[in-house]
mmCIF file of C-alpha atoms and ligand atoms in Angstrom:
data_model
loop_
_atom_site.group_PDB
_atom_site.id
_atom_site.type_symbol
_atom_site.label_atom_id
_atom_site.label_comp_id
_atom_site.label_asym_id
_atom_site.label_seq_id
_atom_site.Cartn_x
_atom_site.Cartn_y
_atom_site.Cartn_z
ATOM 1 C CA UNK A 1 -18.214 -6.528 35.714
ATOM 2 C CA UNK A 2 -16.579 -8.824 33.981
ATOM 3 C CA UNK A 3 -12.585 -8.762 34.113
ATOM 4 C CA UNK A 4 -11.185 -6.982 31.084
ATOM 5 C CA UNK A 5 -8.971 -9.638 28.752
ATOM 6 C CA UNK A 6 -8.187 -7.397 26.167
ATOM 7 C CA UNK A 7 -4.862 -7.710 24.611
ATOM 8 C CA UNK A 8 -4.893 -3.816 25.347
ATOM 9 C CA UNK A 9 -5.736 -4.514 28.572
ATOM 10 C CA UNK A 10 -2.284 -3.975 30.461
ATOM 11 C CA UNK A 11 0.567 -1.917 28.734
ATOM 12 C CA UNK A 12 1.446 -2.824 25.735
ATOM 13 C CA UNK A 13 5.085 -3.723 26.464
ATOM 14 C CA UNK A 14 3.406 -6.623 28.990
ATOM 15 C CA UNK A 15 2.670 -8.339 25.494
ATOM 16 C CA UNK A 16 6.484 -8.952 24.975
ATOM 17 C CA UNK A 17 7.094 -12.678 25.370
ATOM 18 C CA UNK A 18 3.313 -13.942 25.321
ATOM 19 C CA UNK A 19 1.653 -15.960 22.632
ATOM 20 C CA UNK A 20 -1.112 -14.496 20.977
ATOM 21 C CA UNK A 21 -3.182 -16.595 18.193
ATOM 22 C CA UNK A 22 0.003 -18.444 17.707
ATOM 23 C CA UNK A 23 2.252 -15.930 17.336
ATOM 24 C CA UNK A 24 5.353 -14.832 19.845
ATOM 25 C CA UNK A 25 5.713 -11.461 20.605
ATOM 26 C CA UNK A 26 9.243 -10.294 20.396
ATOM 27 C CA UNK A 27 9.572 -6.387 20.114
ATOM 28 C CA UNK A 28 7.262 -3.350 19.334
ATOM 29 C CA UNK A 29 7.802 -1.706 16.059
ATOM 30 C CA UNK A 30 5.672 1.131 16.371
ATOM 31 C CA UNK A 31 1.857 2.493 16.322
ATOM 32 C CA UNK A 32 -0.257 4.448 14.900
ATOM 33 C CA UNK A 33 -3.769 5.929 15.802
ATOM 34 C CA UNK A 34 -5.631 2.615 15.952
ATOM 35 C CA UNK A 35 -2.796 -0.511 16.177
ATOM 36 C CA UNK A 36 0.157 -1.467 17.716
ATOM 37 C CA UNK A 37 2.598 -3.471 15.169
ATOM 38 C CA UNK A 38 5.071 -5.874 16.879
ATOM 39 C CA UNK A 39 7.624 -8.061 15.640
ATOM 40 C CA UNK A 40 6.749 -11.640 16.289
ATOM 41 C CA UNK A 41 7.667 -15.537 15.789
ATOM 42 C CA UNK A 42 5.693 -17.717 14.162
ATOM 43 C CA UNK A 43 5.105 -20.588 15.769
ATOM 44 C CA UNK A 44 3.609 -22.762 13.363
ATOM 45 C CA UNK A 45 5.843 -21.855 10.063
ATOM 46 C CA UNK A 46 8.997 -20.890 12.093
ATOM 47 C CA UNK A 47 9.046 -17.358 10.831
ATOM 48 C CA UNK A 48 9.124 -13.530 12.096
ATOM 49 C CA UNK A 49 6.331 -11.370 10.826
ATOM 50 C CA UNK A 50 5.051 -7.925 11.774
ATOM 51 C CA UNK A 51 1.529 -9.048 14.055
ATOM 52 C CA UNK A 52 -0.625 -5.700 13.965
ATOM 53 C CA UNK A 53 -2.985 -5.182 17.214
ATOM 54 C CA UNK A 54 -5.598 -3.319 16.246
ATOM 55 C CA UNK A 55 -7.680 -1.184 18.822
ATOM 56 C CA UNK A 56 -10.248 -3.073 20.405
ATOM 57 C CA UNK A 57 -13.042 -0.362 19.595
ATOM 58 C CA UNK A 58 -12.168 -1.096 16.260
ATOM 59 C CA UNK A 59 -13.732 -4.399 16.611
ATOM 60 C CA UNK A 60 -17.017 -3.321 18.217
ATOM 61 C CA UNK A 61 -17.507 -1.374 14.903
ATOM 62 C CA UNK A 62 -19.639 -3.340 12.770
ATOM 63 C CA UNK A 63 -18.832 -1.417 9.558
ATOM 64 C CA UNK A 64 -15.460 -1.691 10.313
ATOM 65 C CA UNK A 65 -14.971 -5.608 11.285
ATOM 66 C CA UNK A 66 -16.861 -6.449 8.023
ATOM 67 C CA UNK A 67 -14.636 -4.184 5.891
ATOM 68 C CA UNK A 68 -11.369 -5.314 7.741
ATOM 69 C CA UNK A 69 -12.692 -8.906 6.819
ATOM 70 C CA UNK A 70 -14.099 -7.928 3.077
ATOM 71 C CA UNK A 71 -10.337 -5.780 2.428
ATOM 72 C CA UNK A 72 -8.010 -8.010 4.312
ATOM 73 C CA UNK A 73 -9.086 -11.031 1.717
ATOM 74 C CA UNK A 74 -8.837 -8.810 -0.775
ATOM 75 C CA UNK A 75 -5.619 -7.566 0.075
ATOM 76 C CA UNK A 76 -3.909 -11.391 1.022
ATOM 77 C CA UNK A 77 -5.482 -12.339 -2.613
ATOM 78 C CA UNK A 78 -3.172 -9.635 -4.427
ATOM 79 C CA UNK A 79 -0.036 -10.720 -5.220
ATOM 80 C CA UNK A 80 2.729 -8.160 -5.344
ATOM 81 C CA UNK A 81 5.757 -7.508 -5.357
ATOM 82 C CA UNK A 82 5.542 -4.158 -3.384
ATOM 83 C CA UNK A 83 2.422 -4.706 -1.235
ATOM 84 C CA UNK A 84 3.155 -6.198 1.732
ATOM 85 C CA UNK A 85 2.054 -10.129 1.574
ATOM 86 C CA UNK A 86 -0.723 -10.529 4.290
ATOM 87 C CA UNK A 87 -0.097 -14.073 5.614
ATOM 88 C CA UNK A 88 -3.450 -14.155 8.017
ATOM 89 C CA UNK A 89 -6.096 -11.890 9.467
ATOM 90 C CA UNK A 90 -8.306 -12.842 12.477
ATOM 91 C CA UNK A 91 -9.944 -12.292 15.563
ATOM 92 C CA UNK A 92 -8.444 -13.082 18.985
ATOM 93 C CA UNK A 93 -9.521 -12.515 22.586
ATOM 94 C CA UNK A 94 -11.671 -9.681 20.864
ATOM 95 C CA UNK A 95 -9.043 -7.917 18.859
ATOM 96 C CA UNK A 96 -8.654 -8.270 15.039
ATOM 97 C CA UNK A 97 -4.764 -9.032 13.852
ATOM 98 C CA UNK A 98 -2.951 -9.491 11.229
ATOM 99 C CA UNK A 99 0.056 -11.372 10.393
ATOM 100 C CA UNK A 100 2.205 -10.250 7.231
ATOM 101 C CA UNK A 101 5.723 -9.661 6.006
ATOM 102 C CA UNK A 102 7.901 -8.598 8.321
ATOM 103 C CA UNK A 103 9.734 -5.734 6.360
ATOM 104 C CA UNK A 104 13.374 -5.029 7.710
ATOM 105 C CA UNK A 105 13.762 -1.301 7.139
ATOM 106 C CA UNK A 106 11.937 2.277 7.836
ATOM 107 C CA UNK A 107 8.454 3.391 6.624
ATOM 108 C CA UNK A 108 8.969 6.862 4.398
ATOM 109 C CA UNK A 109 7.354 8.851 7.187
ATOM 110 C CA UNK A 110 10.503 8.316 9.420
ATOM 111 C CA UNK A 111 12.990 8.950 6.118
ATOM 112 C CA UNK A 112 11.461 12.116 5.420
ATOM 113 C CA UNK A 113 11.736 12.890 9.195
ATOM 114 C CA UNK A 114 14.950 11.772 9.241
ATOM 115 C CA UNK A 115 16.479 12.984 6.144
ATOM 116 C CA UNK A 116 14.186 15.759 5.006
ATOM 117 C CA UNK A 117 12.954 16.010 1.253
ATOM 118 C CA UNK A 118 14.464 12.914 -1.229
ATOM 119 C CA UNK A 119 16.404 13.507 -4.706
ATOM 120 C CA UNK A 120 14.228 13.608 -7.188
ATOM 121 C CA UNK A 121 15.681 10.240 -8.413
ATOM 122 C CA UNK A 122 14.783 8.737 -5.220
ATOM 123 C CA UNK A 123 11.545 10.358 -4.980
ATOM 124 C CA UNK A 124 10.631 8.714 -8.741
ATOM 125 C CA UNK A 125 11.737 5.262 -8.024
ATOM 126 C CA UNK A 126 10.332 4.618 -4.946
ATOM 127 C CA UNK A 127 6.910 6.564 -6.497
ATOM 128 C CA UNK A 128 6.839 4.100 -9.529
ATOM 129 C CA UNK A 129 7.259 1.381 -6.783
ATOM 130 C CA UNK A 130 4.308 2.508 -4.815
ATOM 131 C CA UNK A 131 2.391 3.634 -8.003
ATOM 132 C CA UNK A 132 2.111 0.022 -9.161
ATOM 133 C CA UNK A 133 1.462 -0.942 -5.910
ATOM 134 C CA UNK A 134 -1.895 1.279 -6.017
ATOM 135 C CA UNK A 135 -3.121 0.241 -9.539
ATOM 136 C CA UNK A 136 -2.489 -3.558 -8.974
ATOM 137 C CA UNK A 137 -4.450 -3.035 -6.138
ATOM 138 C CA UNK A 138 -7.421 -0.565 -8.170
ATOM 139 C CA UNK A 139 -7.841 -3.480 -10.584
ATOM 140 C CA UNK A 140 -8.494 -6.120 -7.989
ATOM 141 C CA UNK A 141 -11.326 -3.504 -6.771
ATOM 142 C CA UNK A 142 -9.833 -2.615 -4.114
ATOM 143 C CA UNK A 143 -8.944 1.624 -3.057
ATOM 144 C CA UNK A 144 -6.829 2.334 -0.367
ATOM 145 C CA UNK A 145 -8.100 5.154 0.852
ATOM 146 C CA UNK A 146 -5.212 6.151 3.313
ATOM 147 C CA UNK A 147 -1.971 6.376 1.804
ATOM 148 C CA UNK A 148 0.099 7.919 3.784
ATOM 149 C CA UNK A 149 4.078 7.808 4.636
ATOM 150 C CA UNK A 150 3.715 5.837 7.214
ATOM 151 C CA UNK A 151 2.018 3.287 5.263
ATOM 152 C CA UNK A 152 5.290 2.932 2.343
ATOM 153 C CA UNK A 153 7.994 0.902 4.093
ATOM 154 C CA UNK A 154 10.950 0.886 2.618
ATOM 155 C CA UNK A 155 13.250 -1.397 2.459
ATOM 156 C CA UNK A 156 16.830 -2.173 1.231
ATOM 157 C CA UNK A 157 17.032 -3.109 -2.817
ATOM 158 C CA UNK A 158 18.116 -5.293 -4.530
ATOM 159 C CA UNK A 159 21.750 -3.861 -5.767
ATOM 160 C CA UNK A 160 22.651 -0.061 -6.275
ATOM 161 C CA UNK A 161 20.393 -0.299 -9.911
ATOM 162 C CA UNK A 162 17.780 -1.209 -7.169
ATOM 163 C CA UNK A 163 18.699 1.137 -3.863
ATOM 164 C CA UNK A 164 15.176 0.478 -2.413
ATOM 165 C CA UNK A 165 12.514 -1.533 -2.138
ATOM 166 C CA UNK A 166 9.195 -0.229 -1.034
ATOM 167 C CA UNK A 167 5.707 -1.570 -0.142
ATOM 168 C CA UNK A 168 2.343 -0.695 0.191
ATOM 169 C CA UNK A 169 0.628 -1.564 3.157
ATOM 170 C CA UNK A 170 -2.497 -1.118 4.962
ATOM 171 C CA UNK A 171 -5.341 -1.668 3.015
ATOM 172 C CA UNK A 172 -8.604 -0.947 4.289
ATOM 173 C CA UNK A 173 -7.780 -0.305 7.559
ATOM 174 C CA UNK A 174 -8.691 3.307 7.599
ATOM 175 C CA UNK A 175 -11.676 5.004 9.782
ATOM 176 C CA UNK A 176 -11.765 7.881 7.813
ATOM 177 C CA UNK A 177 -14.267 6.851 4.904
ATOM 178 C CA UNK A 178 -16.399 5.802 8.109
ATOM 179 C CA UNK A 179 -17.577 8.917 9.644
ATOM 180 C CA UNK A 180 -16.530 12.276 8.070
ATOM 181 C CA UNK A 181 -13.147 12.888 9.788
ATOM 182 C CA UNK A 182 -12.844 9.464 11.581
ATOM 183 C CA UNK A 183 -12.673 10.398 15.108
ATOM 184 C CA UNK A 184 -12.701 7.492 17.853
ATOM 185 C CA UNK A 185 -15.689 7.317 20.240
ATOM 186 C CA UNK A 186 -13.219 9.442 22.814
ATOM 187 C CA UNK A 187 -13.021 11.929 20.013
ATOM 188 C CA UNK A 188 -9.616 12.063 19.112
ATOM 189 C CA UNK A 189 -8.889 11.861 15.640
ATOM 190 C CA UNK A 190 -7.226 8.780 14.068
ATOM 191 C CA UNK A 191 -4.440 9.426 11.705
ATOM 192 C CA UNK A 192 -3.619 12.507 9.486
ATOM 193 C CA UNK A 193 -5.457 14.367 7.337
ATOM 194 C CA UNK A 194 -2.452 15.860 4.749
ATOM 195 C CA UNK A 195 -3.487 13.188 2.405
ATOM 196 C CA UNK A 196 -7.376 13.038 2.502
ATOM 197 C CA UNK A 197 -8.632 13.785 -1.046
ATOM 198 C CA UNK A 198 -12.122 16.146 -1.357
ATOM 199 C CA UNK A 199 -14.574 13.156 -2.309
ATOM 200 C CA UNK A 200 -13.425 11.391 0.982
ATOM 201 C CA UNK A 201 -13.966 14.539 2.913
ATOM 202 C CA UNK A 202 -17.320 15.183 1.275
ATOM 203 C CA UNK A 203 -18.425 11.620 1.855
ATOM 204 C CA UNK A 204 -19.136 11.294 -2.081
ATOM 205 C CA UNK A 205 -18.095 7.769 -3.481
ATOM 206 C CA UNK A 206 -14.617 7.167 -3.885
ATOM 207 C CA UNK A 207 -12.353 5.042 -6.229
ATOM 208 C CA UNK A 208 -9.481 4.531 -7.415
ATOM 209 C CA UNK A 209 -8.192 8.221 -8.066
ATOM 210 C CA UNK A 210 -8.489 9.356 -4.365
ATOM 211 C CA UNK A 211 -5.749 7.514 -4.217
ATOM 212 C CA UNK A 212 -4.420 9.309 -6.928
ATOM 213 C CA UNK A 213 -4.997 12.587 -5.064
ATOM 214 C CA UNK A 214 -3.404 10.877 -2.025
ATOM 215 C CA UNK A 215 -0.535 9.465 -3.059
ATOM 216 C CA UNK A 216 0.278 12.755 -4.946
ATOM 217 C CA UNK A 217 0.202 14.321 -1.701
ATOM 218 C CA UNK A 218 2.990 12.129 -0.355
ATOM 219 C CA UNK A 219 5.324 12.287 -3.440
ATOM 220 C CA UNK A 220 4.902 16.276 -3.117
ATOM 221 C CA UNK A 221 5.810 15.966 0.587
ATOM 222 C CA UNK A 222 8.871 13.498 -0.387
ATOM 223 C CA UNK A 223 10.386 16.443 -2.507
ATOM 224 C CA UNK A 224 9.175 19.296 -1.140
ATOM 225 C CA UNK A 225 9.754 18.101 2.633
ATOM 226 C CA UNK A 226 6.244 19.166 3.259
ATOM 227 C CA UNK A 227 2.927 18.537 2.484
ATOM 228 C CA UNK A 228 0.701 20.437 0.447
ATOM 229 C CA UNK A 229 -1.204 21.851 3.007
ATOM 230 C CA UNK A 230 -0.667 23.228 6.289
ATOM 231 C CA UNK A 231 -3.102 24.797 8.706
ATOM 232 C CA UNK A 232 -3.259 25.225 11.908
ATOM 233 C CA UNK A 233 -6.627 23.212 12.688
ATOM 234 C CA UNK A 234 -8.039 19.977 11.367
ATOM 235 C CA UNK A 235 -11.143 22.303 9.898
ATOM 236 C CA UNK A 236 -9.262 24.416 8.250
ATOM 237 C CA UNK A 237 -7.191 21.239 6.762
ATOM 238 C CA UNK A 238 -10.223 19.875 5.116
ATOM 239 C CA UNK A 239 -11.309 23.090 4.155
ATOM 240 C CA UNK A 240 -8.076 23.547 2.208
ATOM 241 C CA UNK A 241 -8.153 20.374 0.112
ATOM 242 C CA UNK A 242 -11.616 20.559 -0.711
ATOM 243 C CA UNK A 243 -11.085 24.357 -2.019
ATOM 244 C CA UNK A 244 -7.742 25.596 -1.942
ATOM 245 C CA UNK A 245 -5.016 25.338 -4.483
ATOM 246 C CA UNK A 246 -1.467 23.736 -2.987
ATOM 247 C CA UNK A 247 1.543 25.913 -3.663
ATOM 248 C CA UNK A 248 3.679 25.525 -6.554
ATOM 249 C CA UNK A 249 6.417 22.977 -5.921
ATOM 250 C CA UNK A 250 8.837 24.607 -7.153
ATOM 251 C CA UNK A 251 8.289 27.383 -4.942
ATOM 252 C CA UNK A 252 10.024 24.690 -2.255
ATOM 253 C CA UNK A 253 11.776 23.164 -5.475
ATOM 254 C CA UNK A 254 13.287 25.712 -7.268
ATOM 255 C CA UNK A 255 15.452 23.045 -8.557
ATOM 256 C CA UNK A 256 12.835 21.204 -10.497
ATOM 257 C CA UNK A 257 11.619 21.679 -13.964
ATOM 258 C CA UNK A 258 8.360 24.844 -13.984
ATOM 259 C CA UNK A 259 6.549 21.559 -16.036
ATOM 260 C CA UNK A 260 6.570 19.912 -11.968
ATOM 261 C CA UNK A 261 3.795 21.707 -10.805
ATOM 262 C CA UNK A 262 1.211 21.172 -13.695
ATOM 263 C CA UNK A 263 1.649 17.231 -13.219
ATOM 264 C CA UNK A 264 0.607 18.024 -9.476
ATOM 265 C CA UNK A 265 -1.765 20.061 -10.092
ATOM 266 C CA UNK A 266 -3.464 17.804 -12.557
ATOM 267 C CA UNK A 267 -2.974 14.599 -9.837
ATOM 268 C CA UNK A 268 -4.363 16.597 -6.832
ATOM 269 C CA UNK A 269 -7.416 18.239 -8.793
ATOM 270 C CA UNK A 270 -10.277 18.808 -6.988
ATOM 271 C CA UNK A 271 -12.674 16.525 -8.758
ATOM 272 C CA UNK A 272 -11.560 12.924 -9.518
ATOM 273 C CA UNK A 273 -12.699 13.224 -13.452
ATOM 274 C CA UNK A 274 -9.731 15.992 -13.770
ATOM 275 C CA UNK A 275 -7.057 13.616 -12.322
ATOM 276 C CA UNK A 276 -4.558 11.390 -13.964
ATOM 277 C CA UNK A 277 -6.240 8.316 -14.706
ATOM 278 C CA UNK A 278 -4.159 5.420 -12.855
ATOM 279 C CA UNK A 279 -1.065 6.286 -10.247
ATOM 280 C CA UNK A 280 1.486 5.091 -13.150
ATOM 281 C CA UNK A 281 -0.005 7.520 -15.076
ATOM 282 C CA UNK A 282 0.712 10.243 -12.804
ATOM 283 C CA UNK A 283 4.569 9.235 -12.200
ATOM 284 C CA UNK A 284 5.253 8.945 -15.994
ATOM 285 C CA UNK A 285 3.818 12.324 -16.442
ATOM 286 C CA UNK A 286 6.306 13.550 -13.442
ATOM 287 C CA UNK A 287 9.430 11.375 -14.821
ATOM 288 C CA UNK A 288 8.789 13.107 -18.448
ATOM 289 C CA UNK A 289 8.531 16.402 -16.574
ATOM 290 C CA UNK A 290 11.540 16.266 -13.757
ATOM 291 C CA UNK A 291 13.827 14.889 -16.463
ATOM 292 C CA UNK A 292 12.998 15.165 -20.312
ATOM 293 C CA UNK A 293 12.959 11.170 -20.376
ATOM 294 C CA UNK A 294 9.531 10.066 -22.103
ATOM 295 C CA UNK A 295 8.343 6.791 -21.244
ATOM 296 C CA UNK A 296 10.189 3.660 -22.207
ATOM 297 C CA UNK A 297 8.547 1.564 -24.942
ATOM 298 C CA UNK A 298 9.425 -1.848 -23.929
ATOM 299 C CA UNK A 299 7.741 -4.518 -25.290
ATOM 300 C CA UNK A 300 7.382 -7.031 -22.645
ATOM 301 C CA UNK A 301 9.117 -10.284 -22.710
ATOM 302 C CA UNK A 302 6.607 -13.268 -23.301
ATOM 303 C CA UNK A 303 6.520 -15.239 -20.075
ATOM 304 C CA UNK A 304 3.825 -16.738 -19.831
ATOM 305 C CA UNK A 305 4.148 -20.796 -19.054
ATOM 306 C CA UNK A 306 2.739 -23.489 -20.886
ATOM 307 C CA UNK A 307 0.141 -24.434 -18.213
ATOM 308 C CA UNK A 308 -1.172 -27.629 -20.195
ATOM 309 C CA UNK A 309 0.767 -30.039 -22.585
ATOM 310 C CA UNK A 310 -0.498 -29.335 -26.600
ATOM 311 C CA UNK A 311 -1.747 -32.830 -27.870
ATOM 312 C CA UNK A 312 0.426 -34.193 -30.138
ATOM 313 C CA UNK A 313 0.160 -32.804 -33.678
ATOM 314 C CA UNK A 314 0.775 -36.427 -35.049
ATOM 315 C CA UNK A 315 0.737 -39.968 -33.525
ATOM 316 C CA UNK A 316 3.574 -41.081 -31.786
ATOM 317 C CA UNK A 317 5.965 -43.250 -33.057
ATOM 318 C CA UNK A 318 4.836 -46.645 -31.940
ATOM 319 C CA UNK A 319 1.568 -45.564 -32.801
ATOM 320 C CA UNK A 320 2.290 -45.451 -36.621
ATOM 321 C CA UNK A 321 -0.068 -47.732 -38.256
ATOM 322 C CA UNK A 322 1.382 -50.907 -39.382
ATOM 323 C CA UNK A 323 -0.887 -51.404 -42.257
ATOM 324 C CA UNK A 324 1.711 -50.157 -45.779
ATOM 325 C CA UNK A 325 0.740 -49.821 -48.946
ATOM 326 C CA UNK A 326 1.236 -52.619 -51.405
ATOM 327 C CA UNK A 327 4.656 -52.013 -52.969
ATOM 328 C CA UNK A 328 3.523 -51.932 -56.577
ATOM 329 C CA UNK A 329 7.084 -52.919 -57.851
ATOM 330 C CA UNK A 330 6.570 -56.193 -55.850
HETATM 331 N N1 LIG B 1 4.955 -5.328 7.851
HETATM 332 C C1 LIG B 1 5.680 -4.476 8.594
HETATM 333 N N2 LIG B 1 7.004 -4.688 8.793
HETATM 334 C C2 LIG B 1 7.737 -3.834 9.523
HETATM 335 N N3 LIG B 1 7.255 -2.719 10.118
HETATM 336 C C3 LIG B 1 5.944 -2.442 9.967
HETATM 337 C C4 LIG B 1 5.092 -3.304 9.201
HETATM 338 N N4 LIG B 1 3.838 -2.773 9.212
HETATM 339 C C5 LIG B 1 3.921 -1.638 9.958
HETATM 340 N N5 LIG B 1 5.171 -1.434 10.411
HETATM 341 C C6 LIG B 1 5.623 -0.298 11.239
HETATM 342 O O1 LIG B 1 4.792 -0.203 12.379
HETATM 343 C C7 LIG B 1 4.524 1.152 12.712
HETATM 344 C C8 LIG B 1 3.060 1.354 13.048
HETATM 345 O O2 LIG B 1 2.247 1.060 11.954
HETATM 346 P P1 LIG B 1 0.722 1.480 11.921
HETATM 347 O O3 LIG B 1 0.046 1.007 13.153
HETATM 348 O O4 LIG B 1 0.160 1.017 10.622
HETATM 349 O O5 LIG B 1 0.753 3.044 11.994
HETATM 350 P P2 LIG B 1 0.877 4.148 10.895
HETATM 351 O O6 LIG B 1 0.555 3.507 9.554
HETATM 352 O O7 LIG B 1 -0.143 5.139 11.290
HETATM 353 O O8 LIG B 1 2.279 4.636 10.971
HETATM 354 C C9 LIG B 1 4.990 1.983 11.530
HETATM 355 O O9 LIG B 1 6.104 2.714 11.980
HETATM 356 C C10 LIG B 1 5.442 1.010 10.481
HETATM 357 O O10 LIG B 1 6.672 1.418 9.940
HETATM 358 MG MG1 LIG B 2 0.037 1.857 8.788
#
């Protein structure tokens, strides 16, 4: 047989120090169900960025290689100010990486382990972060399909107007729109299922608002500390968003306004067509209901540069004609 070279080989923490597609490993940041994310050097542009591993069965899947290629394009095409900047995606040594932003900071699945459900103020600005993060990425074409806490890093703001700054990240690089629950060929199940909206359970086509329904399900769990639904079994998980309504918010929020729990209901309907339209949409609706403020009706400031130099309206100077009238007086 021949001798295994995968990166994922040997333990992980043997990767510390090597050089892998010309990157230096440094550190592990963490992992999820199918990747290992490390913080690494740069070699060529002198940098640190976050170099994601990702499972080498990942790579044997067809479906999945061409949609990591198809959405990792995609993704490095979209320019954003809170999606993580993909600098380079690839195949090494049989594992697909990718190199992006390194973001100093947490993801908001360790926050809300850390620090249990936000403020509501917190909750909204890091939302309307995240929600433009989600229709930038809808217009390009591109769904998500598995946000998630762990996929909104957060990092420090700009000044205390700004407190946070938050990103977007992982885009495409979800199993579960492969196979109906996205379990591995060992059968374990990759990643959580809190967030899974009905037409990706179903296996009915999905767009832009099951990301809606998703990323409803996180800003519920950011204020109510939980998510919607909790069951004791995967089955009965999937059975519960596909048919079951989530509790009231404000049963865990008695704090917040009764309007809350309409705008939630509304974002995690059970069929797309009876959602909010675009995630912006959704978080405006929330704002107006958590605090009385309507929507701000800014018109924006005209920024737009000049790309190309107007012709000249008239001839220059020292191309006035020389020819003058005869001076009739003369
Ligand atoms: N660009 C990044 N910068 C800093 N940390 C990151 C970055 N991308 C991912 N991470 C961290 O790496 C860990 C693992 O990420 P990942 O493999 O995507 O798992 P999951 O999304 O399931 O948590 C997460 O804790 C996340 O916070
Ligand atoms: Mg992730």
């Amino acid at each position: 047989m021949a001798r295994d070279t995968s990166l994922f080989s040997g333990r992980p923490s043997e990767l510390i120090g090597r050089q892998v597609a010309g990157y230096r490993i440094e550190r592990e940041i963490g992992r999820g169900g199918m990747a290992v994310v490390y913080r690494a050097r740069d070699l060529r542009l002198e940098r640190t960025v976050a170099l994601k591993l990702l499972a080498p069965e990942l790579a044997r899947n067809d479906t999945f290689r061409l949609r990591f290629t198809h959405e990792s394009r995609a993704a490095a095409a979209i320019d954003h100010p809170h999606i993580v900047p993909v600098y380079e995606a690839g195949e090494t040594d049989g594992v697909l990486y990718i190199a992006m932003r390194y973001v100093e900071g947490s993801d908001l699945r360790h926050l809300l382990d850390r620090r249990g459900p936000l403020a509501p103020s917190a909750a909204l600005r890091i939302a309307a972060q995240v929600a433009s993060a989600l229709d930038a990425a809808h217009e390009h074409g591109l769904v998500h399909r598995d946000v998630k806490p762990g996929n909104i890093l957060v990092a420090r703001g700009t000044d205390s107007d700004h407190p946070e700054h938050a990103y977007l990240t992982d885009f495409g690089l979800t199993k579960k729109s492969l196979s109906l629950t996205g379990f591995t060929s060992v059968g374990q199940f990759v990643g959580t299922l809190d967030y899974v909206a009905p037409e990706q359970i179903s296996g009915r086509p999905v767009d832009g608002r099951c990301d809606v329904y998703g990323f409803a399900c996180v800003v519920y769990e950011s204020l109510a500390g939980r998510p919607p639904f909790r069951r004791d079994d995967d089955m009965a998980l999937l059975w519960a968003h596909q048919y079951d309504e989530p509790p009231p918010l404000t049963e865990f929020r008695p704090d917040l306004a009764p309007d809350t729990d309409a705008v939630f209901a509304r974002a995690m309907a059970k069929s797309p067509d009876d959602r909010h339209d675009s995630c912006r949409a959704f978080v405006t609706a929330l704002r107006t209901a958590t605090t009385g403020e309507t929507p701000l009706d800014h018109p924006p400031t005209e920024v737009a540069r000049q790309v190309a130099e107007e012709p000249p309206q008239s001839p220059p100077r020292w191309a006035e004609p020389v020819f003058r009238p005869p001076d009739p007086l003369r």
